[in-house]
Tab-separated table of C-alpha atoms in Angstrom:
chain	number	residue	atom	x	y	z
A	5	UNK	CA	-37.016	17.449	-15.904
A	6	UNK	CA	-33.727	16.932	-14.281
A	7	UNK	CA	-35.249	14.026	-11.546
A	8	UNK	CA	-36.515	12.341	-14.456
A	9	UNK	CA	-33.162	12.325	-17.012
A	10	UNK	CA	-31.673	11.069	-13.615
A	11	UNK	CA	-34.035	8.201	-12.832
A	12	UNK	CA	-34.034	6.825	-16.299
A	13	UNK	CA	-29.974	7.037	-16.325
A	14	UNK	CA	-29.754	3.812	-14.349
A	15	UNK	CA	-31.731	1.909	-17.331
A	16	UNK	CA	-29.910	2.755	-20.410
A	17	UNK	CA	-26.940	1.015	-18.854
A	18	UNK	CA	-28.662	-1.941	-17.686
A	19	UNK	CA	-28.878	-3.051	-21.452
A	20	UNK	CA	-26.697	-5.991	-21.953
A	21	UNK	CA	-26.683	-6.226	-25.907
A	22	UNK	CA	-29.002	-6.442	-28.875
A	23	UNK	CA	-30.917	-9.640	-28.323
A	24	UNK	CA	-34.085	-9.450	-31.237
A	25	UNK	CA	-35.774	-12.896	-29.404
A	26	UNK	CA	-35.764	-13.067	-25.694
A	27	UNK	CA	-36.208	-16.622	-25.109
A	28	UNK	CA	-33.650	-17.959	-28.126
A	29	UNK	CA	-30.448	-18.603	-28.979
A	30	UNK	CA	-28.980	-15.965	-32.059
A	31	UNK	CA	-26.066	-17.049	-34.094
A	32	UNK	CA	-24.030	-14.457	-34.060
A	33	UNK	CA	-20.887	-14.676	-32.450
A	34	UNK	CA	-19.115	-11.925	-30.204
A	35	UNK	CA	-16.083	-10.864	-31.339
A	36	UNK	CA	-12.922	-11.642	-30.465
A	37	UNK	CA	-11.377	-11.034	-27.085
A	38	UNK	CA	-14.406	-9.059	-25.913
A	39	UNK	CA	-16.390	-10.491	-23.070
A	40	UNK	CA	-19.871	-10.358	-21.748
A	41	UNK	CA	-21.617	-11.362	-18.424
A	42	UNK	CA	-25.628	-11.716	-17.962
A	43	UNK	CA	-27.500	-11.903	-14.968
A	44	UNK	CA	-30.846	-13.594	-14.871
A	45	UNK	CA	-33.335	-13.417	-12.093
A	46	UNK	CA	-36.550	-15.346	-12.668
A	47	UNK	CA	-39.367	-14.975	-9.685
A	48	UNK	CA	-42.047	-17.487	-9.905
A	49	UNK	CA	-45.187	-16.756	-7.829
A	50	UNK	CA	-47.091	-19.728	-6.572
A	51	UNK	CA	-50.463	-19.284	-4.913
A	52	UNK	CA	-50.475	-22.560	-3.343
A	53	UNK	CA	-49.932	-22.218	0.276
A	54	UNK	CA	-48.195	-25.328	1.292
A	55	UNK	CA	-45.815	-24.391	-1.377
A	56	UNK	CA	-42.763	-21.211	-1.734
A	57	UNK	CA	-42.463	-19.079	-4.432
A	58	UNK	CA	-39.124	-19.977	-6.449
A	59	UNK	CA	-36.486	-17.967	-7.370
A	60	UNK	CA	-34.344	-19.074	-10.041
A	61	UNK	CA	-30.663	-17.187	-10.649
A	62	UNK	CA	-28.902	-17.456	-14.177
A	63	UNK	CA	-25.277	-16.560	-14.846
A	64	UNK	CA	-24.157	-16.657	-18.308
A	65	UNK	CA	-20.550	-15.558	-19.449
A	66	UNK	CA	-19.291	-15.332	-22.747
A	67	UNK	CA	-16.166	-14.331	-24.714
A	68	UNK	CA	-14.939	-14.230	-27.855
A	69	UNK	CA	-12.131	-16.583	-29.500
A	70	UNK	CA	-12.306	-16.184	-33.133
A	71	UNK	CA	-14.197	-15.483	-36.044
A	72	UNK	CA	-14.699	-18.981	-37.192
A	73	UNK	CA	-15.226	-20.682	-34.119
């Protein structure tokens, strides 16, 4: 019991927020002064052999101003 709590540790703090869509833009605003950074990593696999697989990297930062911004 104790390998498991410790190898599922690692995962509840790799959530980043409460996101309900994956691939869409929410309204909500964060609030302000906070700040938040997200990581993407996107691996393509391509089967072709004259071609690589592609990696794409995504940085997204945001932070807060104001509640009507």
């Amino acid at each position: 019991m104790r390998k498991f709590v410790l190898s599922i540790l690692p995962m509840l703090s790799a959530f980043g927020g409460a996101r309900h869509f994956t691939y869409l833009y929410e309204a909500p605003t964060s609030a302000p002064g906070s700040i938040e950074l997200e990581n993407w990593v996107t691996w393509q696999r391509i089967n072709d052999p004259e071609r690589a697989d592609q990696i794409d990297f995504r940085h997204e930062l945001e932070f807060g101003v104001t509640d009507k911004f």
